[in-house]
Coordinates of C-alpha atoms in Angstrom, one line a residue:
M1 CA 124.2 58.0 115.1
G2 CA 127.2 56.3 116.8
F3 CA 125.1 54.8 119.5
I4 CA 122.6 53.5 117.0
R5 CA 125.4 51.9 115.0
L6 CA 126.8 50.3 118.2
V7 CA 123.4 48.8 119.1
A8 CA 122.9 47.6 115.6
A9 CA 126.3 45.9 115.6
L10 CA 125.6 44.2 118.9
I11 CA 122.3 42.9 117.6
G12 CA 124.0 41.8 114.4
F13 CA 126.7 40.0 116.5
V14 CA 124.1 38.1 118.6
F15 CA 122.1 37.2 115.5
G16 CA 125.2 36.0 113.7
F17 CA 126.2 33.9 116.8
F18 CA 122.8 32.1 116.9
L19 CA 122.8 31.7 113.1
G20 CA 126.2 30.1 113.2
S21 CA 125.1 27.8 116.0
S22 CA 122.1 26.7 114.0
L23 CA 124.1 26.0 110.9
L24 CA 126.5 23.8 112.8
Q25 CA 123.6 21.6 113.8
V26 CA 122.9 20.8 110.1
T27 CA 126.4 20.7 108.8
Q28 CA 129.4 18.4 109.5
V29 CA 132.1 20.9 110.5
T30 CA 135.0 19.5 112.5
P31 CA 137.0 19.9 114.6
L32 CA 135.8 22.1 117.4
T33 CA 138.2 25.0 116.5
N34 CA 136.6 25.2 113.1
Q35 CA 133.1 25.3 114.6
I36 CA 134.1 28.2 116.8
L37 CA 135.7 30.0 113.9
V38 CA 132.6 29.6 111.7
V39 CA 130.4 31.0 114.5
L40 CA 132.8 33.9 115.1
L41 CA 133.0 34.8 111.4
L42 CA 129.3 34.8 111.0
A43 CA 128.8 36.9 114.1
T44 CA 131.5 39.4 113.1
A45 CA 130.0 39.6 109.5
C46 CA 126.5 40.3 110.9
A47 CA 127.9 42.9 113.3
I48 CA 129.7 44.7 110.4
L49 CA 126.5 44.6 108.4
G50 CA 124.5 46.0 111.4
W51 CA 127.1 48.8 111.8
L52 CA 127.0 49.8 108.1
G53 CA 123.3 49.3 107.5
A54 CA 121.9 50.9 110.7
P55 CA 121.4 54.4 109.2
Y56 CA 119.5 53.0 106.2
V57 CA 117.0 51.0 108.3
T58 CA 116.6 53.4 111.2
V59 CA 117.7 57.1 110.9
M60 CA 116.8 57.6 107.2
P61 CA 113.4 56.1 107.3
A62 CA 112.7 57.9 110.6
G63 CA 113.8 61.2 109.1
Y64 CA 111.5 60.6 106.1
I65 CA 108.6 59.8 108.3
V66 CA 109.2 62.9 110.5
N67 CA 109.4 65.2 107.4
W68 CA 106.2 63.7 106.0
L69 CA 104.4 64.2 109.3
R70 CA 105.6 67.8 109.5
A71 CA 104.4 68.5 105.9
A72 CA 101.0 66.7 106.4
S73 CA 98.2 68.6 108.1
G74 CA 96.4 67.3 111.2
G75 CA 93.3 66.8 109.0
D76 CA 95.2 64.6 106.6
L77 CA 96.5 62.4 109.5
I78 CA 93.1 62.0 111.0
A79 CA 91.5 61.3 107.6
G80 CA 94.3 58.9 106.8
A81 CA 93.9 57.0 110.1
F82 CA 90.1 56.8 109.5
G83 CA 90.5 55.5 106.0
G84 CA 93.1 53.0 107.1
A85 CA 90.7 51.8 109.9
V86 CA 87.9 51.4 107.3
G87 CA 90.2 49.4 105.1
L88 CA 91.2 47.1 108.0
I89 CA 87.6 46.6 109.0
L90 CA 86.8 45.6 105.4
A91 CA 89.8 43.2 105.4
L92 CA 88.5 41.7 108.6
F93 CA 85.2 40.8 106.9
L94 CA 87.1 39.3 104.0
A95 CA 89.6 37.3 106.1
F96 CA 87.3 34.4 107.0
P97 CA 86.2 33.5 103.4
L98 CA 89.8 34.0 102.2
S99 CA 91.1 31.6 104.8
F100 CA 89.3 28.7 103.0
L101 CA 91.4 29.1 99.9
P102 CA 93.6 26.0 99.4
G103 CA 97.2 25.7 100.6
D104 CA 99.5 28.6 101.5
I105 CA 97.2 31.0 99.6
G106 CA 94.5 30.7 102.3
R107 CA 97.2 31.2 105.0
Y108 CA 98.6 34.4 103.6
A109 CA 95.7 35.9 101.7
P110 CA 94.0 37.5 104.7
L111 CA 97.3 39.2 105.8
V112 CA 98.1 40.5 102.3
T113 CA 94.5 41.7 101.9
A114 CA 94.7 43.6 105.3
V115 CA 97.9 45.3 104.3
V116 CA 96.6 46.3 100.8
L117 CA 93.2 47.6 102.0
G118 CA 94.8 49.4 104.9
V119 CA 97.2 51.3 102.7
I120 CA 94.5 52.0 100.1
G121 CA 92.1 53.3 102.8
A122 CA 94.7 55.5 104.4
T123 CA 95.8 57.0 101.1
A124 CA 92.2 57.6 100.0
G125 CA 91.3 59.2 103.3
A126 CA 94.2 61.6 103.2
V127 CA 93.9 62.5 99.6
K128 CA 90.1 62.9 99.5
R129 CA 89.5 64.2 103.0
T130 CA 87.9 67.4 101.8
E131 CA 85.3 65.6 99.6
L132 CA 84.7 63.0 102.3
S133 CA 84.0 65.7 104.8
A134 CA 81.6 67.5 102.6
F135 CA 79.8 64.2 101.7
A136 CA 79.6 63.3 105.4
Q137 CA 78.0 66.6 106.2
G138 CA 75.4 66.1 103.4
V139 CA 74.6 62.6 104.6
R140 CA 74.1 63.8 108.2
G141 CA 71.8 66.5 106.8
V142 CA 73.9 69.2 108.5
R143 CA 72.4 72.6 107.7
R144 CA 74.4 75.6 108.9
D145 CA 72.4 78.6 109.8
R146 CA 73.5 82.2 109.3
A147 CA 75.5 82.2 112.5
D148 CA 77.4 79.1 111.5
A149 CA 78.0 80.0 107.8
R150 CA 81.4 79.7 106.3
V151 CA 82.8 82.0 103.6
L152 CA 86.1 81.7 101.6
L153 CA 88.0 85.0 101.2
D154 CA 90.3 85.7 98.3
T155 CA 93.3 88.0 98.2
S156 CA 91.6 90.9 96.5
V157 CA 88.8 91.3 99.1
I158 CA 91.3 91.1 102.0
I159 CA 93.5 93.8 100.5
D160 CA 90.5 95.9 99.7
G161 CA 89.8 96.2 103.4
R162 CA 86.0 96.9 103.2
V163 CA 85.3 93.4 104.4
A164 CA 86.7 94.3 107.8
D165 CA 84.1 97.1 108.1
V166 CA 81.3 94.8 106.9
V167 CA 82.4 92.3 109.6
R168 CA 82.5 94.9 112.3
S169 CA 79.0 96.0 111.4
G170 CA 77.7 92.5 112.0
F171 CA 76.3 91.9 108.5
V172 CA 78.7 89.0 108.1
R173 CA 78.8 86.2 110.7
G174 CA 80.1 82.7 111.1
T175 CA 83.5 81.6 109.9
L176 CA 85.8 83.4 107.4
I177 CA 88.1 80.8 105.8
I178 CA 91.6 82.0 104.7
P179 CA 93.4 79.2 102.7
K180 CA 97.1 78.9 103.3
F181 CA 97.8 79.7 99.6
V182 CA 96.0 83.0 100.0
L183 CA 98.0 83.8 103.1
A184 CA 101.1 82.8 101.2
E185 CA 100.2 85.3 98.4
L186 CA 99.8 88.1 100.9
Q187 CA 103.1 87.2 102.4
F188 CA 104.7 87.2 99.0
F189 CA 103.3 90.7 98.4
N190 CA 104.5 91.9 101.8
D191 CA 108.1 90.7 101.0
S192 CA 108.1 92.1 97.5
P193 CA 110.8 94.6 96.5
D194 CA 108.1 96.6 94.7
G195 CA 106.7 99.3 97.0
S196 CA 103.2 99.1 95.7
K197 CA 102.9 95.3 96.1
R198 CA 104.6 95.5 99.5
E199 CA 102.0 98.1 100.7
R200 CA 99.1 95.9 99.4
G201 CA 100.5 92.8 101.2
R202 CA 101.0 94.8 104.5
R203 CA 97.5 96.1 104.2
G204 CA 96.0 92.7 103.7
L205 CA 97.9 91.2 106.7
E206 CA 96.7 94.2 108.8
M207 CA 93.1 93.6 107.7
L208 CA 93.4 89.9 108.7
A209 CA 94.7 90.9 112.1
K210 CA 91.8 93.3 112.5
M211 CA 89.2 90.7 111.6
Q212 CA 90.7 88.2 114.0
K213 CA 89.9 90.6 116.9
E214 CA 86.2 90.8 116.0
D215 CA 83.8 88.9 118.1
T216 CA 81.1 88.6 115.4
V217 CA 83.2 86.2 113.2
K218 CA 85.8 83.5 113.5
V219 CA 88.8 83.7 111.2
E220 CA 90.0 80.2 110.3
L221 CA 93.3 79.6 108.6
S222 CA 92.9 76.5 106.4
D223 CA 95.8 74.3 105.4
E224 CA 94.0 72.8 102.4
E225 CA 96.0 72.7 99.2
P226 CA 93.6 71.6 96.5
A227 CA 94.5 70.9 92.9
G228 CA 94.2 73.8 90.5
T229 CA 96.2 76.4 88.6
G230 CA 97.0 79.5 90.5
A231 CA 95.3 80.8 93.6
D232 CA 92.0 81.4 91.8
G233 CA 91.8 77.9 90.5
K234 CA 92.6 76.4 93.9
L235 CA 90.0 78.7 95.5
V236 CA 87.3 77.6 93.1
T237 CA 88.2 73.9 93.7
L238 CA 88.2 74.3 97.5
A239 CA 84.9 76.2 97.4
R240 CA 83.2 73.5 95.4
A241 CA 84.6 70.7 97.6
L242 CA 83.5 72.5 100.9
G243 CA 80.2 73.7 99.4
V244 CA 80.9 77.3 100.6
P245 CA 80.6 80.7 98.8
I246 CA 83.6 82.9 97.8
M247 CA 83.9 86.5 98.8
T248 CA 85.9 88.5 96.2
N249 CA 86.3 91.7 94.3
D250 CA 88.0 90.0 91.3
Y251 CA 85.7 90.1 88.2
G252 CA 87.5 87.2 86.5
L253 CA 87.2 84.9 89.6
N254 CA 83.6 86.0 90.0
R255 CA 82.7 84.9 86.5
V256 CA 84.6 81.6 86.7
A257 CA 83.1 80.7 90.0
E258 CA 79.5 81.5 88.9
L259 CA 80.0 79.4 85.8
Q260 CA 80.8 76.4 88.0
G261 CA 77.8 77.0 90.2
I262 CA 79.6 78.5 93.2
T263 CA 77.9 81.3 95.1
V264 CA 79.9 84.5 94.9
L265 CA 79.7 87.4 97.4
N266 CA 81.1 90.5 95.7
I267 CA 81.8 93.5 97.9
N268 CA 81.4 95.8 94.9
D269 CA 77.8 94.5 94.4
L270 CA 77.1 95.0 98.1
A271 CA 78.4 98.6 97.9
K272 CA 76.1 99.3 94.9
A273 CA 73.1 97.7 96.6
V274 CA 73.4 99.9 99.8
R275 CA 74.0 103.2 97.9
P276 CA 71.3 105.7 98.9
V277 CA 68.5 106.2 96.4
V278 CA 68.6 109.7 94.8
L279 CA 65.4 111.0 93.1
P280 CA 65.0 114.0 90.9
G281 CA 64.2 117.1 92.9
E282 CA 66.2 116.0 96.0
E283 CA 69.1 117.9 97.4
I284 CA 72.6 116.5 97.9
T285 CA 75.9 118.1 99.0
V286 CA 78.8 117.6 96.6
R287 CA 82.4 118.7 96.7
V288 CA 83.1 120.0 93.2
I289 CA 86.6 119.1 92.1
Q290 CA 87.0 119.6 88.3
E291 CA 85.5 121.0 85.2
G292 CA 83.1 119.0 83.0
K293 CA 82.9 118.4 79.3
E294 CA 80.4 121.2 78.6
P295 CA 80.9 125.0 79.2
A296 CA 80.3 126.0 82.9
Q297 CA 79.9 122.4 83.8
A298 CA 81.6 120.9 86.8
V299 CA 82.1 117.4 88.2
G300 CA 82.1 116.1 91.8
Y301 CA 81.7 112.8 93.7
L302 CA 79.6 111.5 96.5
E303 CA 81.2 109.6 99.4
D304 CA 80.3 106.3 97.8
G305 CA 82.1 107.3 94.6
T306 CA 79.0 108.2 92.5
M307 CA 79.8 110.9 89.9
V308 CA 77.8 114.1 90.0
V309 CA 77.7 116.4 87.0
V310 CA 76.8 120.0 88.1
E311 CA 75.4 122.3 85.4
N312 CA 76.6 125.9 85.9
G313 CA 78.9 124.7 88.6
A314 CA 82.3 125.5 87.2
R315 CA 82.7 128.7 89.4
H316 CA 82.2 126.5 92.5
I317 CA 85.2 124.2 91.9
G318 CA 87.1 123.5 95.1
S319 CA 84.1 124.0 97.4
E320 CA 81.2 121.9 98.8
L321 CA 78.0 122.8 97.0
P322 CA 74.3 122.0 97.7
V323 CA 73.0 120.5 94.4
T324 CA 69.4 119.9 93.3
V325 CA 69.1 116.6 91.4
M326 CA 67.7 116.8 87.9
R327 CA 68.1 113.2 86.7
V328 CA 69.9 109.9 87.5
L329 CA 71.6 108.0 84.7
Q330 CA 72.7 104.3 85.1
T331 CA 75.7 103.4 83.0
V332 CA 77.9 100.3 82.6
G333 CA 80.5 102.0 84.7
G334 CA 78.0 102.9 87.5
R335 CA 75.5 105.6 88.4
M336 CA 75.8 109.2 87.3
I337 CA 73.8 112.1 88.8
F338 CA 73.0 115.3 86.9
G339 CA 72.0 118.4 88.8
H340 CA 72.4 122.2 89.3
P341 CA 73.3 124.4 92.2
K342 CA 70.5 124.8 94.6
G343 CA 68.3 127.8 93.9
E344 CA 69.5 128.1 90.3
T345 CA 68.1 126.8 87.1
A346 CA 70.0 125.0 84.4
E347 CA 69.5 124.5 80.7
T348 CA 68.2 121.0 80.1
R349 CA 70.8 119.0 78.1
R350 CA 70.9 115.4 77.0
P351 CA 73.3 113.6 79.4
R352 CA 76.7 112.9 77.9
A353 CA 79.4 110.5 79.0
I354 CA 81.9 112.1 81.2
D355 CA 85.5 110.9 81.5
R356 CA 85.8 109.4 84.9

Protein backbone atom coordinates (compact mmCIF):
# COMPACT_ATOMS: atom_id res chain seq x y z
CA MET A 1 0.00 0.00 0.00
CA GLY A 2 2.82 2.42 0.90
CA PHE A 3 4.58 1.79 -2.40
CA ILE A 4 1.37 2.42 -4.33
CA ARG A 5 0.81 5.67 -2.43
CA LEU A 6 4.38 6.78 -3.20
CA VAL A 7 4.02 6.06 -6.90
CA ALA A 8 0.66 7.87 -6.99
CA ALA A 9 2.21 10.87 -5.19
CA LEU A 10 5.07 11.03 -7.72
CA ILE A 11 2.63 10.83 -10.62
CA GLY A 12 0.51 13.54 -9.00
CA PHE A 13 3.58 15.75 -8.50
CA VAL A 14 4.61 15.43 -12.15
CA PHE A 15 1.05 16.06 -13.29
CA GLY A 16 0.79 19.14 -11.06
CA PHE A 17 4.12 20.46 -12.36
CA PHE A 18 3.02 20.28 -16.00
CA LEU A 19 -0.43 21.64 -15.09
CA GLY A 20 1.16 24.64 -13.37
CA SER A 21 3.49 25.24 -16.33
CA SER A 22 0.52 25.18 -18.70
CA LEU A 23 -1.43 27.64 -16.54
CA LEU A 24 1.47 30.08 -16.50
CA GLN A 25 1.31 30.28 -20.28
CA VAL A 26 -2.25 31.63 -20.22
CA THR A 27 -1.98 33.80 -17.10
CA GLN A 28 0.01 36.91 -16.25
CA VAL A 29 1.87 35.84 -13.13
CA THR A 30 4.97 37.87 -12.23
CA PRO A 31 7.65 37.92 -11.04
CA LEU A 32 9.52 34.64 -11.61
CA THR A 33 9.46 33.69 -7.92
CA ASN A 34 5.67 33.76 -7.96
CA GLN A 35 5.62 31.55 -11.05
CA ILE A 36 7.85 29.00 -9.36
CA LEU A 37 5.67 29.16 -6.23
CA VAL A 38 2.49 28.51 -8.25
CA VAL A 39 4.02 25.51 -10.00
CA LEU A 40 5.33 24.04 -6.72
CA LEU A 41 2.00 24.56 -4.95
CA LEU A 42 0.06 22.82 -7.72
CA ALA A 43 2.58 19.99 -7.89
CA THR A 44 2.47 19.52 -4.11
CA ALA A 45 -1.34 19.63 -4.02
CA CYS A 46 -1.57 16.99 -6.77
CA ALA A 47 1.01 14.84 -4.97
CA ILE A 48 -1.05 14.98 -1.75
CA LEU A 49 -4.22 14.08 -3.67
CA GLY A 50 -2.39 11.18 -5.28
CA TRP A 51 -1.15 9.96 -1.88
CA LEU A 52 -4.61 10.15 -0.28
CA GLY A 53 -6.65 8.94 -3.23
CA ALA A 54 -4.45 6.06 -4.39
CA PRO A 55 -6.31 3.34 -2.41
CA TYR A 56 -9.67 4.46 -3.77
CA VAL A 57 -8.62 4.27 -7.42
CA THR A 58 -6.30 1.24 -7.27
CA VAL A 59 -6.48 -1.16 -4.32
CA MET A 60 -10.20 -1.00 -3.57
CA PRO A 61 -11.39 -1.40 -7.18
CA ALA A 62 -8.82 -4.15 -7.69
CA GLY A 63 -10.04 -5.94 -4.56
CA TYR A 64 -13.62 -5.68 -5.73
CA ILE A 65 -12.70 -7.10 -9.14
CA VAL A 66 -10.72 -9.97 -7.56
CA ASN A 67 -13.61 -10.88 -5.24
CA TRP A 68 -16.05 -10.75 -8.13
CA LEU A 69 -13.83 -13.00 -10.25
CA ARG A 70 -13.51 -15.48 -7.37
CA ALA A 71 -17.27 -15.61 -6.88
CA ALA A 72 -18.03 -15.92 -10.60
CA SER A 73 -17.78 -19.32 -12.24
CA GLY A 74 -15.65 -20.03 -15.27
CA GLY A 75 -18.80 -20.47 -17.33
CA ASP A 76 -20.05 -17.02 -16.28
CA LEU A 77 -16.77 -15.41 -17.35
CA ILE A 78 -16.73 -17.16 -20.72
CA ALA A 79 -20.40 -16.37 -21.37
CA GLY A 80 -19.87 -12.76 -20.28
CA ALA A 81 -16.87 -12.38 -22.60
CA PHE A 82 -18.86 -13.88 -25.47
CA GLY A 83 -21.83 -11.58 -24.79
CA GLY A 84 -19.54 -8.55 -24.59
CA ALA A 85 -17.93 -9.50 -27.90
CA VAL A 86 -21.35 -9.80 -29.54
CA GLY A 87 -22.29 -6.38 -28.18
CA LEU A 88 -19.09 -4.81 -29.52
CA ILE A 89 -19.60 -6.40 -32.94
CA LEU A 90 -23.11 -4.97 -33.05
CA ALA A 91 -21.73 -1.55 -32.03
CA LEU A 92 -19.17 -1.80 -34.84
CA PHE A 93 -21.96 -2.15 -37.40
CA LEU A 94 -23.76 0.84 -35.89
CA ALA A 95 -20.66 3.04 -35.66
CA PHE A 96 -20.61 4.03 -39.34
CA PRO A 97 -24.20 5.34 -39.61
CA LEU A 98 -23.95 6.99 -36.17
CA SER A 99 -20.84 8.90 -37.24
CA PHE A 100 -22.97 10.88 -39.73
CA LEU A 101 -24.96 12.52 -36.94
CA PRO A 102 -24.31 16.27 -36.77
CA GLY A 103 -21.71 17.91 -34.54
CA ASP A 104 -20.23 16.32 -31.45
CA ILE A 105 -23.06 13.77 -31.36
CA GLY A 106 -21.65 12.01 -34.40
CA ARG A 107 -18.18 12.11 -32.86
CA TYR A 108 -19.04 10.51 -29.52
CA ALA A 109 -22.13 8.41 -30.35
CA PRO A 110 -20.14 5.39 -31.69
CA LEU A 111 -17.98 5.28 -28.54
CA VAL A 112 -20.96 5.55 -26.18
CA THR A 113 -22.85 2.91 -28.18
CA ALA A 114 -19.88 0.52 -28.01
CA VAL A 115 -19.60 0.90 -24.23
CA VAL A 116 -23.34 0.48 -23.63
CA LEU A 117 -23.77 -2.53 -25.93
CA GLY A 118 -20.59 -4.15 -24.61
CA VAL A 119 -21.80 -3.88 -21.01
CA ILE A 120 -25.31 -5.08 -21.90
CA GLY A 121 -23.93 -8.02 -23.88
CA ALA A 122 -21.53 -9.08 -21.13
CA THR A 123 -24.24 -8.85 -18.47
CA ALA A 124 -26.80 -10.74 -20.55
CA GLY A 125 -24.28 -13.44 -21.41
CA ALA A 126 -23.32 -14.01 -17.77
CA VAL A 127 -26.88 -13.95 -16.41
CA LYS A 128 -28.50 -16.06 -19.13
CA ARG A 129 -25.64 -18.39 -19.97
CA THR A 130 -27.62 -21.52 -19.05
CA GLU A 131 -30.54 -20.63 -21.31
CA LEU A 132 -28.19 -19.54 -24.11
CA SER A 133 -26.30 -22.83 -23.87
CA ALA A 134 -29.52 -24.84 -24.10
CA PHE A 135 -30.70 -22.70 -27.03
CA ALA A 136 -27.39 -23.12 -28.86
CA GLN A 137 -27.61 -26.88 -28.48
CA GLY A 138 -31.12 -26.84 -29.91
CA VAL A 139 -30.06 -24.68 -32.87
CA ARG A 140 -27.15 -26.98 -33.66
CA GLY A 141 -29.51 -29.95 -33.48
CA VAL A 142 -27.37 -31.67 -30.89
CA ARG A 143 -28.95 -34.95 -29.88
CA ARG A 144 -27.30 -36.81 -27.11
CA ASP A 145 -27.50 -40.56 -27.27
CA ARG A 146 -27.82 -42.75 -24.21
CA ALA A 147 -24.07 -42.77 -23.61
CA ASP A 148 -23.99 -38.94 -23.58
CA ALA A 149 -27.18 -38.41 -21.54
CA ARG A 150 -27.14 -36.09 -18.56
CA VAL A 151 -29.21 -36.49 -15.40
CA LEU A 152 -29.64 -34.16 -12.43
CA LEU A 153 -29.48 -35.82 -9.01
CA ASP A 154 -31.25 -34.44 -5.95
CA THR A 155 -30.28 -34.88 -2.31
CA SER A 156 -32.77 -37.65 -1.52
CA VAL A 157 -31.61 -40.02 -4.24
CA ILE A 158 -27.95 -39.53 -3.33
CA ILE A 159 -28.55 -40.26 0.35
CA ASP A 160 -30.73 -43.27 -0.55
CA GLY A 161 -27.65 -44.86 -2.11
CA ARG A 162 -29.39 -47.25 -4.50
CA VAL A 163 -28.38 -45.03 -7.42
CA ALA A 164 -24.77 -46.09 -6.82
CA ASP A 165 -25.77 -49.74 -7.35
CA VAL A 166 -27.74 -48.82 -10.47
CA VAL A 167 -24.70 -46.96 -11.82
CA ARG A 168 -22.43 -49.89 -11.06
CA SER A 169 -24.75 -52.23 -12.93
CA GLY A 170 -24.41 -50.10 -16.07
CA PHE A 171 -28.10 -49.26 -16.46
CA VAL A 172 -27.31 -45.55 -16.06
CA ARG A 173 -24.65 -44.04 -18.33
CA GLY A 174 -23.55 -40.60 -19.36
CA THR A 175 -23.12 -37.70 -16.93
CA LEU A 176 -24.63 -37.32 -13.46
CA ILE A 177 -24.89 -33.62 -12.61
CA ILE A 178 -24.59 -32.63 -8.95
CA PRO A 179 -25.48 -28.92 -8.49
CA LYS A 180 -23.46 -27.03 -5.91
CA PHE A 181 -26.57 -26.29 -3.84
CA VAL A 182 -27.24 -30.04 -3.54
CA LEU A 183 -23.64 -30.59 -2.47
CA ALA A 184 -24.01 -27.72 0.02
CA GLU A 185 -27.12 -29.38 1.46
CA LEU A 186 -25.22 -32.65 1.93
CA GLN A 187 -22.40 -30.77 3.62
CA PHE A 188 -24.93 -29.02 5.87
CA PHE A 189 -26.32 -32.40 6.93
CA ASN A 190 -22.80 -33.74 7.48
CA ASP A 191 -21.96 -30.83 9.81
CA SER A 192 -25.30 -30.94 11.66
CA PRO A 193 -25.24 -31.52 15.44
CA ASP A 194 -28.18 -33.88 14.95
CA GLY A 195 -26.86 -37.43 14.72
CA SER A 196 -29.46 -38.62 12.22
CA LYS A 197 -28.85 -35.74 9.82
CA ARG A 198 -25.10 -36.10 10.22
CA GLU A 199 -25.32 -39.78 9.28
CA ARG A 200 -27.43 -38.97 6.22
CA GLY A 201 -24.99 -36.31 5.09
CA ARG A 202 -22.02 -38.62 5.55
CA ARG A 203 -23.78 -41.38 3.62
CA GLY A 204 -24.59 -39.01 0.76
CA LEU A 205 -20.98 -37.83 0.47
CA GLU A 206 -19.78 -41.44 0.54
CA MET A 207 -22.20 -42.35 -2.26
CA LEU A 208 -20.88 -39.46 -4.37
CA ALA A 209 -17.30 -40.58 -3.81
CA LYS A 210 -18.27 -44.13 -4.80
CA MET A 211 -19.97 -42.99 -8.03
CA GLN A 212 -16.99 -40.83 -8.99
CA LYS A 213 -14.88 -43.99 -9.10
CA GLU A 214 -17.20 -45.74 -11.55
CA ASP A 215 -16.13 -45.90 -15.20
CA THR A 216 -19.66 -46.15 -16.58
CA VAL A 217 -20.63 -42.58 -15.67
CA LYS A 218 -19.08 -39.17 -15.24
CA VAL A 219 -19.98 -37.21 -12.11
CA GLU A 220 -20.05 -33.48 -12.85
CA LEU A 221 -20.20 -30.88 -10.06
CA SER A 222 -22.15 -27.95 -11.49
CA ASP A 223 -21.66 -24.45 -10.10
CA GLU A 224 -25.01 -23.24 -11.47
CA GLU A 225 -27.09 -21.23 -9.00
CA PRO A 226 -30.48 -20.71 -10.70
CA ALA A 227 -33.33 -18.68 -9.29
CA GLY A 228 -35.81 -20.55 -7.14
CA THR A 229 -37.00 -21.12 -3.59
CA GLY A 230 -35.12 -23.88 -1.84
CA ALA A 231 -33.10 -26.69 -3.35
CA ASP A 232 -36.16 -28.27 -5.03
CA GLY A 233 -37.16 -25.04 -6.76
CA LYS A 234 -33.62 -24.44 -7.99
CA LEU A 235 -33.38 -28.03 -9.20
CA VAL A 236 -36.57 -27.71 -11.26
CA THR A 237 -35.40 -24.40 -12.75
CA LEU A 238 -32.01 -25.85 -13.64
CA ALA A 239 -33.51 -29.00 -15.18
CA ARG A 240 -35.86 -26.92 -17.33
CA ALA A 241 -33.02 -24.65 -18.46
CA LEU A 242 -30.67 -27.52 -19.33
CA GLY A 243 -33.38 -29.75 -20.76
CA VAL A 244 -32.33 -32.74 -18.64
CA PRO A 245 -34.30 -35.14 -16.40
CA ILE A 246 -34.21 -35.23 -12.60
CA MET A 247 -33.50 -38.39 -10.62
CA THR A 248 -35.19 -38.29 -7.21
CA ASN A 249 -37.02 -40.24 -4.52
CA ASP A 250 -38.91 -37.16 -3.29
CA TYR A 251 -42.63 -37.48 -4.07
CA GLY A 252 -43.24 -33.72 -3.81
CA LEU A 253 -40.37 -32.86 -6.16
CA ASN A 254 -41.54 -35.62 -8.48
CA ARG A 255 -45.02 -34.11 -8.79
CA VAL A 256 -43.82 -30.51 -9.17
CA ALA A 257 -41.33 -31.46 -11.88
CA GLU A 258 -43.87 -33.52 -13.82
CA LEU A 259 -46.38 -30.65 -13.72
CA GLN A 260 -43.76 -28.45 -15.38
CA GLY A 261 -43.07 -30.98 -18.10
CA ILE A 262 -39.75 -32.23 -16.73
CA THR A 263 -38.87 -35.90 -17.04
CA VAL A 264 -38.43 -37.56 -13.64
CA LEU A 265 -36.50 -40.76 -12.98
CA ASN A 266 -37.73 -42.19 -9.68
CA ILE A 267 -35.65 -44.95 -8.09
CA ASN A 268 -38.74 -46.25 -6.28
CA ASP A 269 -40.57 -46.66 -9.58
CA LEU A 270 -37.55 -48.51 -10.96
CA ALA A 271 -37.51 -50.81 -7.94
CA LYS A 272 -41.19 -51.62 -8.44
CA ALA A 273 -40.68 -52.26 -12.14
CA VAL A 274 -37.89 -54.80 -11.61
CA ARG A 275 -39.59 -56.75 -8.83
CA PRO A 276 -39.95 -60.39 -9.78
CA VAL A 277 -43.42 -61.40 -10.92
CA VAL A 278 -45.10 -63.82 -8.52
CA LEU A 279 -48.05 -65.91 -9.69
CA PRO A 280 -50.51 -68.03 -7.68
CA GLY A 281 -49.18 -71.54 -7.21
CA GLU A 282 -45.51 -70.52 -7.23
CA GLU A 283 -43.24 -71.16 -4.28
CA ILE A 284 -41.19 -68.48 -2.53
CA THR A 285 -38.99 -68.46 0.56
CA VAL A 286 -39.95 -65.97 3.27
CA ARG A 287 -38.50 -65.15 6.67
CA VAL A 288 -41.50 -64.93 9.00
CA ILE A 289 -40.99 -62.17 11.57
CA GLN A 290 -44.32 -61.32 13.26
CA GLU A 291 -47.92 -62.31 13.84
CA GLY A 292 -50.69 -61.18 11.50
CA LYS A 293 -54.13 -59.70 12.12
CA GLU A 294 -55.94 -63.05 11.97
CA PRO A 295 -55.46 -66.09 14.25
CA ALA A 296 -52.52 -68.31 13.25
CA GLN A 297 -51.56 -65.75 10.61
CA ALA A 298 -47.95 -64.52 10.24
CA VAL A 299 -46.21 -61.82 8.24
CA GLY A 300 -42.85 -61.81 6.48
CA TYR A 301 -41.07 -59.79 3.80
CA LEU A 302 -39.21 -60.54 0.61
CA GLU A 303 -35.80 -59.01 -0.07
CA ASP A 304 -37.39 -56.22 -2.12
CA GLY A 305 -39.67 -55.26 0.78
CA THR A 306 -42.84 -56.95 -0.48
CA MET A 307 -45.11 -58.01 2.39
CA VAL A 308 -46.08 -61.69 2.51
CA VAL A 309 -49.06 -62.79 4.65
CA VAL A 310 -48.73 -66.47 5.58
CA GLU A 311 -51.87 -68.31 6.65
CA ASN A 312 -51.21 -70.85 9.44
CA GLY A 313 -47.69 -69.49 9.71
CA ALA A 314 -47.68 -68.17 13.28
CA ARG A 315 -45.83 -71.21 14.59
CA HIS A 316 -42.99 -70.54 12.13
CA ILE A 317 -42.17 -67.01 13.38
CA GLY A 318 -38.43 -66.41 13.42
CA SER A 319 -37.60 -68.95 10.72
CA GLU A 320 -37.35 -69.03 6.93
CA LEU A 321 -40.32 -70.80 5.43
CA PRO A 322 -41.13 -72.08 1.92
CA VAL A 323 -44.52 -70.60 1.04
CA THR A 324 -46.97 -71.42 -1.73
CA VAL A 325 -48.54 -68.28 -3.21
CA MET A 326 -52.35 -68.15 -3.14
CA ARG A 327 -53.01 -64.65 -4.44
CA VAL A 328 -51.29 -61.30 -5.10
CA LEU A 329 -52.97 -58.05 -4.06
CA GLN A 330 -51.87 -54.66 -5.39
CA THR A 331 -52.54 -51.82 -2.92
CA VAL A 332 -51.76 -48.11 -2.81
CA GLY A 333 -48.84 -48.81 -0.49
CA GLY A 334 -47.43 -51.55 -2.72
CA ARG A 335 -47.82 -55.22 -3.44
CA MET A 336 -49.01 -57.84 -0.91
CA ILE A 337 -48.70 -61.60 -1.32
CA PHE A 338 -50.94 -64.13 0.44
CA GLY A 339 -49.84 -67.73 0.82
CA HIS A 340 -49.58 -70.74 3.10
CA PRO A 341 -46.74 -73.02 4.17
CA LYS A 342 -45.67 -75.40 1.44
CA GLY A 343 -47.43 -78.74 1.65
CA GLU A 344 -50.26 -77.39 3.80
CA THR A 345 -53.67 -76.05 2.96
CA ALA A 346 -55.21 -72.86 4.24
CA GLU A 347 -58.73 -71.62 4.62
CA THR A 348 -59.53 -69.15 1.91
CA ARG A 349 -60.14 -65.72 3.41
CA ARG A 350 -60.79 -62.38 1.86
CA PRO A 351 -57.53 -60.41 2.00
CA ARG A 352 -57.52 -57.74 4.67
CA ALA A 353 -55.21 -54.81 5.08
CA ILE A 354 -52.26 -55.54 7.32
CA ASP A 355 -50.49 -52.87 9.33
CA ARG A 356 -47.12 -52.45 7.69
